[in-house]
PDB file of C-alpha atoms in Angstrom:
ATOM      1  CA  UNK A   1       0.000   0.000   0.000  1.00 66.00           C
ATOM      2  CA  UNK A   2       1.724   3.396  -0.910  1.00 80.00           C
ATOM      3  CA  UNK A   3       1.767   6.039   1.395  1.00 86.00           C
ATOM      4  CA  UNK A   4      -0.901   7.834  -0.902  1.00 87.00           C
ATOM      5  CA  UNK A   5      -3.931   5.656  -0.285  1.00 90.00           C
ATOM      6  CA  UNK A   6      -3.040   5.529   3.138  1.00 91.00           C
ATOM      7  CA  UNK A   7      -3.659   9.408   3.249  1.00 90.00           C
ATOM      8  CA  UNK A   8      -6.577   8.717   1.051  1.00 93.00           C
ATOM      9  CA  UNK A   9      -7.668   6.279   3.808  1.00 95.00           C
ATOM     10  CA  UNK A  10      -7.251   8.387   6.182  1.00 95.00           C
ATOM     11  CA  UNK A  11      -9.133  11.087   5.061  1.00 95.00           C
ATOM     12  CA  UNK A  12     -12.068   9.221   4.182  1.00 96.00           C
ATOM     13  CA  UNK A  13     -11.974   8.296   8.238  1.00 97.00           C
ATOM     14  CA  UNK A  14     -11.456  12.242   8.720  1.00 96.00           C
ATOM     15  CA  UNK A  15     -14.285  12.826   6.337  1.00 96.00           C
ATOM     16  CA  UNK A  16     -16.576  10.074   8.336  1.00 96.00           C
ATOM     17  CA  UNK A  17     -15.588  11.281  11.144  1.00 96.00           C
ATOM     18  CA  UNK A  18     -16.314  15.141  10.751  1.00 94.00           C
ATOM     19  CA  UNK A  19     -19.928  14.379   8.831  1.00 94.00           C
ATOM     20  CA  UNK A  20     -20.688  12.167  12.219  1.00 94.00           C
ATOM     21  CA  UNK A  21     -19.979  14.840  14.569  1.00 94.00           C
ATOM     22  CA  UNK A  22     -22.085  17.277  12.336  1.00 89.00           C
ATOM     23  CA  UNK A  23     -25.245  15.383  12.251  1.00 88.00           C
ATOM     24  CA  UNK A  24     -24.544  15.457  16.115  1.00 88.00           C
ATOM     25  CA  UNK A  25     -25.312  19.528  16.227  1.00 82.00           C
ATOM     26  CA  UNK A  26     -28.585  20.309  18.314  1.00 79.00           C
ATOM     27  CA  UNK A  27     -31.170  22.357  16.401  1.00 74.00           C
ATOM     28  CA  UNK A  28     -32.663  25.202  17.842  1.00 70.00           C
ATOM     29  CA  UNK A  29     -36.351  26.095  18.019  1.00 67.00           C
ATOM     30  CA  UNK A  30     -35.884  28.622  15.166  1.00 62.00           C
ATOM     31  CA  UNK A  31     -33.036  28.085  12.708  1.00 60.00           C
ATOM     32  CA  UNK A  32     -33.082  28.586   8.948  1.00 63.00           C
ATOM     33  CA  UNK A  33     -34.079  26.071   6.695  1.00 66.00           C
ATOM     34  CA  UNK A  34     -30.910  24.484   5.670  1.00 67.00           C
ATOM     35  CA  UNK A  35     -29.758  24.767   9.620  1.00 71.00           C
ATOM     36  CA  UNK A  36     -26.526  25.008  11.183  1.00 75.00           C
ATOM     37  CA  UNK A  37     -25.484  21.199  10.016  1.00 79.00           C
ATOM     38  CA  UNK A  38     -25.272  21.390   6.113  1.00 84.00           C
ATOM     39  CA  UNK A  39     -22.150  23.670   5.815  1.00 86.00           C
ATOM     40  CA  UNK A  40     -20.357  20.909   7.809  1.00 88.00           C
ATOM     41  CA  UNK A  41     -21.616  18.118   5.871  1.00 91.00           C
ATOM     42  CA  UNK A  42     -20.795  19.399   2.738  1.00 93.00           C
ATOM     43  CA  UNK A  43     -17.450  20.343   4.056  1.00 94.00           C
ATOM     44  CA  UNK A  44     -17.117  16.529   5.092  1.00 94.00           C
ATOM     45  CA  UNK A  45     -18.584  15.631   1.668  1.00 95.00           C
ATOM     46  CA  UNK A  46     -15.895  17.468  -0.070  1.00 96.00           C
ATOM     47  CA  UNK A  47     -13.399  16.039   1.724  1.00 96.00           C
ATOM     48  CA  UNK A  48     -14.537  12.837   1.381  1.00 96.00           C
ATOM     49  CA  UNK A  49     -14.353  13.428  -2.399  1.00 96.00           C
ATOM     50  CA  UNK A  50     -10.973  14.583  -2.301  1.00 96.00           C
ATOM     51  CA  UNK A  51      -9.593  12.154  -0.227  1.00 96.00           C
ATOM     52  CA  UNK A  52     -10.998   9.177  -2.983  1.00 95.00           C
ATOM     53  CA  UNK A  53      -8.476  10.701  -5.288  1.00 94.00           C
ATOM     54  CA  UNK A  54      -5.582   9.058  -3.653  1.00 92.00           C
ATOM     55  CA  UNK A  55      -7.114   5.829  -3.549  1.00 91.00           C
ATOM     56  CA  UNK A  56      -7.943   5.266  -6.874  1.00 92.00           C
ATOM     57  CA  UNK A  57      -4.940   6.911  -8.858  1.00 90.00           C
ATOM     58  CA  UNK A  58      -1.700   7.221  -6.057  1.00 89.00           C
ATOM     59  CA  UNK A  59       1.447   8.839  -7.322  1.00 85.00           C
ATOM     60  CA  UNK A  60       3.428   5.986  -7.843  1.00 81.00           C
ATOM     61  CA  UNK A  61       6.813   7.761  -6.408  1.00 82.00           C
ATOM     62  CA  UNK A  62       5.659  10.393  -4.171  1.00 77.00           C
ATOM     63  CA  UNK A  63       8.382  13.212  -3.356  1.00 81.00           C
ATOM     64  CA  UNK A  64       8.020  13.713   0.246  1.00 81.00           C
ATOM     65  CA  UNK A  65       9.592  16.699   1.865  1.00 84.00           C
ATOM     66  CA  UNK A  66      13.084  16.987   3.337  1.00 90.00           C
ATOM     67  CA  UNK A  67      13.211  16.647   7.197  1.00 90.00           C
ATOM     68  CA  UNK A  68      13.336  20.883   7.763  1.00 90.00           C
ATOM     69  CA  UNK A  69      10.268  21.101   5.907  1.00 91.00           C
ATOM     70  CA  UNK A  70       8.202  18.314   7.845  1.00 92.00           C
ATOM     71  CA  UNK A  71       9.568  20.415  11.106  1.00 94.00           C
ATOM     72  CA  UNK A  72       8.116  23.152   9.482  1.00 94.00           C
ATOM     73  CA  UNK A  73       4.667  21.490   8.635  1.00 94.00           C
ATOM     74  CA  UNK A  74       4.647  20.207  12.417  1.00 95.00           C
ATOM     75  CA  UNK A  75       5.144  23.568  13.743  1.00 95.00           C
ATOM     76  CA  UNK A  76       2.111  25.227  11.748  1.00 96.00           C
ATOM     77  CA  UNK A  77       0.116  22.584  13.338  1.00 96.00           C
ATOM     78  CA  UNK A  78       1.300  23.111  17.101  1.00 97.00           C
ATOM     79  CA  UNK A  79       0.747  26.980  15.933  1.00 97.00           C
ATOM     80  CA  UNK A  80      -2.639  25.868  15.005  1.00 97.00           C
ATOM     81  CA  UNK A  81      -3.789  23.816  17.925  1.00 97.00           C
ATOM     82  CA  UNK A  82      -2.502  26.471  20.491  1.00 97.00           C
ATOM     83  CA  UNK A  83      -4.692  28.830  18.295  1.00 97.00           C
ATOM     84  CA  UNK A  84      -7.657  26.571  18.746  1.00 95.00           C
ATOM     85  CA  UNK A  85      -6.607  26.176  22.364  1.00 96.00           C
ATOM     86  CA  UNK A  86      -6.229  30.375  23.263  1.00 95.00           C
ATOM     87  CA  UNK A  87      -8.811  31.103  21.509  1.00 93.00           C
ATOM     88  CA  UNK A  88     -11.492  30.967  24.714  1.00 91.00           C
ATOM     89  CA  UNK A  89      -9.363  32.551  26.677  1.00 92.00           C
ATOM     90  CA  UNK A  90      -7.210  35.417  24.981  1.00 94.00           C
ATOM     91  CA  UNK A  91     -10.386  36.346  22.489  1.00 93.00           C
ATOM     92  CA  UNK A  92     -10.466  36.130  18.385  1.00 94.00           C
ATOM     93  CA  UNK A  93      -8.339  39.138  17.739  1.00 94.00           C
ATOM     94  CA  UNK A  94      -5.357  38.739  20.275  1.00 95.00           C
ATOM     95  CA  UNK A  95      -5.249  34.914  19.370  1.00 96.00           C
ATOM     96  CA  UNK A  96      -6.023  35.088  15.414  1.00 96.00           C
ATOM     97  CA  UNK A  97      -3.172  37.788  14.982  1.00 96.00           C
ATOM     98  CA  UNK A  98      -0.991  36.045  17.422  1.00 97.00           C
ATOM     99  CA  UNK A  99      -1.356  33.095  14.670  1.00 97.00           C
ATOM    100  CA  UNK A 100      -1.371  35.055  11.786  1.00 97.00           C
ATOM    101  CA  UNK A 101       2.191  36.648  12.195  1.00 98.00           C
ATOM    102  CA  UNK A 102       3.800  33.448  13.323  1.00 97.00           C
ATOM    103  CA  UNK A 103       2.055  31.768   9.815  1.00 97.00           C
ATOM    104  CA  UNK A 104       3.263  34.536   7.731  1.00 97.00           C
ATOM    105  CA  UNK A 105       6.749  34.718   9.125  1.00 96.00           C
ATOM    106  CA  UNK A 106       7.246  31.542   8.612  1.00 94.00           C
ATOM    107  CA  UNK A 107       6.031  31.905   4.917  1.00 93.00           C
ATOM    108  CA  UNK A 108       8.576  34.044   4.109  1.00 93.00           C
ATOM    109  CA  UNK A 109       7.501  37.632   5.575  1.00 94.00           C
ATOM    110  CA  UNK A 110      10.070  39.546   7.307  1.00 96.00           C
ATOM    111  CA  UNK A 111       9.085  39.751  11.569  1.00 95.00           C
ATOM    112  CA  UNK A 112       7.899  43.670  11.019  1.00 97.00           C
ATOM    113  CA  UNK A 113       5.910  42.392   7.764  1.00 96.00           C
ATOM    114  CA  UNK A 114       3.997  39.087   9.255  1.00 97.00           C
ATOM    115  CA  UNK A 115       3.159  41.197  12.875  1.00 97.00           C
ATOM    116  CA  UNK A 116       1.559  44.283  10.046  1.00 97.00           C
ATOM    117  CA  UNK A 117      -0.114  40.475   8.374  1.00 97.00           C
ATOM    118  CA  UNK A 118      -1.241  39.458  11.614  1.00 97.00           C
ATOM    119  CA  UNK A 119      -2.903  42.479  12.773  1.00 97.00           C
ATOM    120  CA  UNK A 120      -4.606  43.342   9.137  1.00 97.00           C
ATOM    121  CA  UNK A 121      -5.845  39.360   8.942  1.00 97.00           C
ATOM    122  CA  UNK A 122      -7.173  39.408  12.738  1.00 96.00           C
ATOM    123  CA  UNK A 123      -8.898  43.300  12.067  1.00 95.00           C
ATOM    124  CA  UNK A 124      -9.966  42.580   9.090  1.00 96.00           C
ATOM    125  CA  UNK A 125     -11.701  39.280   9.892  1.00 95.00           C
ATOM    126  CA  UNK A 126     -13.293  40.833  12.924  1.00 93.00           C
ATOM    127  CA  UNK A 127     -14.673  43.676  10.967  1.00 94.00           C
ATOM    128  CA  UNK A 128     -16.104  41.427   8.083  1.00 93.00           C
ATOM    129  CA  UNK A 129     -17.348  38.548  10.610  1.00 90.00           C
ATOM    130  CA  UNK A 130     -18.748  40.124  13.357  1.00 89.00           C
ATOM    131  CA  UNK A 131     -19.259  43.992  12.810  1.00 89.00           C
ATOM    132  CA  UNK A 132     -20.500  43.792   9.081  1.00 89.00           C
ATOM    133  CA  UNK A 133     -22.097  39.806   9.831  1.00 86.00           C
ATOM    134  CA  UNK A 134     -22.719  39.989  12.906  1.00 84.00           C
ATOM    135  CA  UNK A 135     -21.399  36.634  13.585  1.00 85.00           C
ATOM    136  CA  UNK A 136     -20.255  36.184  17.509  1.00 85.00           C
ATOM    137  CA  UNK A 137     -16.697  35.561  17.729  1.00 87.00           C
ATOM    138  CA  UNK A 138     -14.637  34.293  20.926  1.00 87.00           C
ATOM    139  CA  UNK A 139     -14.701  37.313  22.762  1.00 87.00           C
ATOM    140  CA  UNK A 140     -10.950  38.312  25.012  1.00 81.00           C
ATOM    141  CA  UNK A 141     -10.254  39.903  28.443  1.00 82.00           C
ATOM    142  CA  UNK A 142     -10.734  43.317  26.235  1.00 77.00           C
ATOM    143  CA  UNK A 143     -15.196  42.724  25.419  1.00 74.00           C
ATOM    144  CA  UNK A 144     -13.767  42.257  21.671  1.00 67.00           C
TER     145      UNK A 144
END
């Protein structure tokens, strides 16, 4: 089995796995008529589609990255799940620029540049999501 269909595999499981845990949402008394399930469903369908891919046509020689850039994969994840983790507790704006710079300097942006990136992303997204949407977003120590 190449390393391909085992991704493939396990994104099917991921895919499963995520469309489960949607179905699992409680509906409210009054919701809208698609509710709040079907954006993650499809978002499990489409990654259930994607991950099918692999398992019917792997690359028969896949190039997988040198060691410094799986180090560099694994931190964007830890950066991730402590984003995911501070996000309750520091508030979307702190945490989501917090993220943001540490993403974009390690993209390539200078330190000055990705802490600018961080800020714009986290403002902007606020402004978009919750002042123009009105969308409730983790709110920090600061009410925002």
């Amino acid at each position: 089995m190449t390393s391909d269909r085992v991704f493939g595999l396990v994104g099917l499981a991921l895919a499963g796995f995520y469309v489960w845990q949607a179905t699992q949402i409680e509906l409210g008394f009054s919701s809208d008529p698609l509710g709040p399930r079907s954006f993650p469903i499809i978002i499990g369908g489409v990654m259930a589609l994607a991950s099918v891919y692999p398992l019917v046509r792997p690359d028969p020689r896949p190039d997988w990255p040198a060691a410094g850039r799986l180090l560099e994969i694994a931190l964007a994840v830890a950066v991730l799940v402590a984003y995911a983790l501070a996000l309750p507790q520091v508030g979307f704006v702190l945490a989501t620029a917090v993220a943001a710079a540490i993403l974009s300097w390690r993209l390539g942006s200078r330190p000055l540049g990705a802490v600018l990136a961080g800020i714009g992303i986290s403002v902007g997204i606020y402004v978009v999501f919750h002042l123009i949407l009105g969308l409730s977003l983790a709110r920090g120590p600061w009410g925002f």
